[in-house]
PDB file of C-alpha atoms in Angstrom:
ATOM      1  CA  MET A 949     -29.355  15.543 -29.488  1.00 81.00           C
ATOM      2  CA  THR A 950     -31.151  18.721 -26.738  1.00 91.00           C
ATOM      3  CA  GLU A 951     -34.052  20.576 -28.217  1.00 90.00           C
ATOM      4  CA  LYS A 952     -31.675  23.425 -28.537  1.00 90.00           C
ATOM      5  CA  GLN A 953     -28.970  21.395 -30.706  1.00 89.00           C
ATOM      6  CA  LEU A 954     -31.569  20.003 -32.995  1.00 86.00           C
ATOM      7  CA  LEU A 955     -32.696  23.974 -33.620  1.00 88.00           C
ATOM      8  CA  ALA A 956     -29.493  25.563 -33.859  1.00 88.00           C
ATOM      9  CA  ARG A 957     -28.778  22.504 -36.692  1.00 88.00           C
ATOM     10  CA  ASP A 958     -31.491  23.453 -38.764  1.00 86.00           C
ATOM     11  CA  ALA A 959     -31.049  27.055 -38.855  1.00 89.00           C
ATOM     12  CA  LYS A 960     -28.248  26.209 -40.858  1.00 89.00           C
ATOM     13  CA  ARG A 961     -29.500  24.000 -42.996  1.00 90.00           C
ATOM     14  CA  ASP A 962     -30.447  25.266 -46.883  1.00 91.00           C
ATOM     15  CA  ILE A 963     -33.055  22.491 -47.361  1.00 89.00           C
ATOM     16  CA  GLY A 964     -34.156  23.974 -50.984  1.00 91.00           C
ATOM     17  CA  ALA A 965     -30.258  23.159 -51.663  1.00 91.00           C
ATOM     18  CA  GLU A 966     -30.383  20.025 -50.058  1.00 90.00           C
ATOM     19  CA  LEU A 967     -33.440  19.309 -51.767  1.00 90.00           C
ATOM     20  CA  LEU A 968     -32.270  19.990 -55.408  1.00 92.00           C
ATOM     21  CA  LEU A 969     -29.093  18.282 -55.031  1.00 90.00           C
ATOM     22  CA  SER A 970     -31.218  15.145 -54.173  1.00 86.00           C
ATOM     23  CA  VAL A 971     -32.877  15.746 -57.486  1.00 88.00           C
ATOM     24  CA  ARG A 972     -29.417  16.081 -59.317  1.00 90.00           C
ATOM     25  CA  GLN A 973     -28.280  13.030 -57.988  1.00 86.00           C
ATOM     26  CA  MET A 974     -31.094  10.834 -58.589  1.00 84.00           C
ATOM     27  CA  LYS A 975     -31.306  12.524 -62.396  1.00 86.00           C
ATOM     28  CA  ALA A 976     -26.860  10.902 -62.183  1.00 85.00           C
ATOM     29  CA  GLY A 977     -28.456   7.399 -61.461  1.00 79.00           C
ATOM     30  CA  LYS A 978     -26.538   8.241 -57.626  1.00 77.00           C
ATOM     31  CA  GLY A 979     -28.154   6.082 -54.616  1.00 69.00           C
ATOM     32  CA  LYS A 980     -30.322   4.293 -56.961  1.00 70.00           C
ATOM     33  CA  VAL A 981     -32.019   0.743 -55.645  1.00 73.00           C
ATOM     34  CA  VAL A 982     -32.685  -2.075 -57.760  1.00 75.00           C
ATOM     35  CA  ALA A 983     -34.211  -4.806 -56.103  1.00 80.00           C
ATOM     36  CA  SER A 984     -35.177  -7.954 -57.522  1.00 84.00           C
ATOM     37  CA  ILE A 985     -37.383 -10.351 -57.255  1.00 85.00           C
ATOM     38  CA  GLU A 986     -37.311 -14.160 -57.910  1.00 88.00           C
ATOM     39  CA  VAL A 987     -40.337 -15.422 -59.750  1.00 90.00           C
ATOM     40  CA  PRO A 988     -40.835 -19.213 -58.876  1.00 92.00           C
ATOM     41  CA  ALA A 989     -41.489 -21.251 -62.496  1.00 91.00           C
ATOM     42  CA  VAL A 990     -44.839 -22.217 -61.174  1.00 94.00           C
ATOM     43  CA  THR A 991     -46.223 -18.672 -60.944  1.00 94.00           C
ATOM     44  CA  LEU A 992     -44.734 -17.845 -63.868  1.00 92.00           C
ATOM     45  CA  ALA A 993     -46.291 -20.514 -65.640  1.00 92.00           C
ATOM     46  CA  ARG A 994     -49.205 -19.717 -63.918  1.00 91.00           C
ATOM     47  CA  MET A 995     -49.356 -16.549 -65.666  1.00 92.00           C
ATOM     48  CA  LYS A 996     -49.146 -17.162 -68.373  1.00 88.00           C
ATOM     49  CA  SER A 997     -51.460 -19.329 -68.336  1.00 87.00           C
ATOM     50  CA  GLY A 998     -53.539 -16.698 -68.096  1.00 87.00           C
ATOM     51  CA  LEU A 999     -55.367 -19.423 -65.338  1.00 88.00           C
ATOM     52  CA  SER A1000     -56.726 -18.313 -61.150  1.00 92.00           C
ATOM     53  CA  GLN A1001     -54.549 -20.120 -58.794  1.00 95.00           C
ATOM     54  CA  LEU A1002     -57.856 -22.200 -58.074  1.00 94.00           C
ATOM     55  CA  GLU A1003     -58.241 -23.171 -62.232  1.00 89.00           C
ATOM     56  CA  PHE A1004     -54.191 -24.269 -61.674  1.00 90.00           C
ATOM     57  CA  ALA A1005     -54.593 -25.675 -59.010  1.00 91.00           C
ATOM     58  CA  ASN A1006     -56.927 -27.925 -60.620  1.00 87.00           C
ATOM     59  CA  LEU A1007     -55.357 -28.894 -63.648  1.00 85.00           C
ATOM     60  CA  LEU A1008     -52.392 -29.838 -61.947  1.00 87.00           C
ATOM     61  CA  GLY A1009     -54.652 -32.193 -59.646  1.00 87.00           C
ATOM     62  CA  VAL A1010     -53.455 -30.141 -56.476  1.00 93.00           C
ATOM     63  CA  SER A1011     -54.671 -28.322 -53.500  1.00 96.00           C
ATOM     64  CA  VAL A1012     -54.486 -24.164 -53.724  1.00 97.00           C
ATOM     65  CA  ARG A1013     -52.574 -24.777 -50.456  1.00 97.00           C
ATOM     66  CA  THR A1014     -49.720 -26.695 -52.087  1.00 97.00           C
ATOM     67  CA  LEU A1015     -50.023 -24.141 -55.184  1.00 96.00           C
ATOM     68  CA  GLN A1016     -49.397 -20.963 -52.974  1.00 97.00           C
ATOM     69  CA  ASP A1017     -46.617 -23.209 -50.812  1.00 97.00           C
ATOM     70  CA  TRP A1018     -45.306 -23.776 -54.778  1.00 96.00           C
ATOM     71  CA  GLU A1019     -45.398 -20.493 -54.922  1.00 95.00           C
ATOM     72  CA  GLN A1020     -43.945 -18.627 -51.772  1.00 94.00           C
ATOM     73  CA  GLY A1021     -40.881 -20.748 -52.026  1.00 92.00           C
ATOM     74  CA  ARG A1022     -42.702 -22.693 -48.968  1.00 95.00           C
ATOM     75  CA  ARG A1023     -42.069 -26.089 -50.835  1.00 95.00           C
ATOM     76  CA  GLN A1024     -40.802 -27.867 -54.363  1.00 93.00           C
ATOM     77  CA  PRO A1025     -43.180 -28.860 -56.452  1.00 93.00           C
ATOM     78  CA  SER A1026     -42.103 -32.759 -57.626  1.00 88.00           C
ATOM     79  CA  GLY A1027     -42.952 -35.390 -60.597  1.00 88.00           C
ATOM     80  CA  ALA A1028     -45.739 -35.376 -63.092  1.00 87.00           C
ATOM     81  CA  ALA A1029     -46.235 -31.635 -61.315  1.00 88.00           C
ATOM     82  CA  ARG A1030     -42.790 -30.032 -62.292  1.00 91.00           C
ATOM     83  CA  THR A1031     -43.009 -32.100 -65.698  1.00 90.00           C
ATOM     84  CA  LEU A1032     -46.845 -29.749 -65.967  1.00 86.00           C
ATOM     85  CA  ILE A1033     -45.856 -26.960 -65.233  1.00 90.00           C
ATOM     86  CA  THR A1034     -42.700 -26.882 -67.496  1.00 90.00           C
ATOM     87  CA  ILE A1035     -45.221 -27.713 -70.194  1.00 88.00           C
ATOM     88  CA  ALA A1036     -47.413 -24.992 -69.050  1.00 86.00           C
ATOM     89  CA  GLU A1037     -44.464 -22.553 -68.293  1.00 88.00           C
ATOM     90  CA  GLN A1038     -43.459 -23.842 -72.255  1.00 90.00           C
ATOM     91  CA  GLN A1039     -46.852 -23.744 -73.997  1.00 87.00           C
ATOM     92  CA  PRO A1040     -48.944 -22.001 -72.395  1.00 83.00           C
ATOM     93  CA  ARG A1041     -52.262 -22.122 -74.817  1.00 85.00           C
ATOM     94  CA  VAL A1042     -51.727 -25.946 -74.454  1.00 83.00           C
ATOM     95  CA  LEU A1043     -52.187 -25.823 -70.491  1.00 78.00           C
ATOM     96  CA  LYS A1044     -55.094 -23.532 -71.684  1.00 78.00           C
ATOM     97  CA  GLN A1045     -56.352 -26.432 -74.135  1.00 83.00           C
ATOM     98  CA  VAL A1046     -56.621 -28.618 -71.650  1.00 79.00           C
ATOM     99  CA  PHE A1047     -58.403 -26.762 -69.189  1.00 74.00           C
ATOM    100  CA  SER A1048     -61.233 -25.550 -71.650  1.00 80.00           C
ATOM    101  CA  ASN A1049     -61.089 -29.423 -72.786  1.00 81.00           C
ATOM    102  CA  LEU A1050     -61.906 -30.132 -69.518  1.00 77.00           C
ATOM    103  CA  ALA A1051     -64.599 -27.869 -67.692  1.00 76.00           C
ATOM    104  CA  SER A1052     -66.870 -28.434 -70.655  1.00 78.00           C
ATOM    105  CA  ALA A1053     -66.812 -31.875 -70.572  1.00 70.00           C
TER     106      ALA A1053
END
């Protein structure tokens, strides 16, 4: 569109009415966009345990970089790490207790 056409179009618009219509549509739930993000189990487990990435990585015996790769979905834990992550997710207090015992030893 040319500048002249844009000005002519905008002169005919009732911005207030358009905004009011938009607000009414939002209140009615129309045009709602819902985003869902799948959080990896390892991230949930770490968050439930209340440990930092460094603490959680040390407890699992892996590097922080490896933990970050798991949390960002670039790699998947295997074997014993997966078992510990499952325990951490289901029983975060147990993991915190183990971490406390290791830290004080």
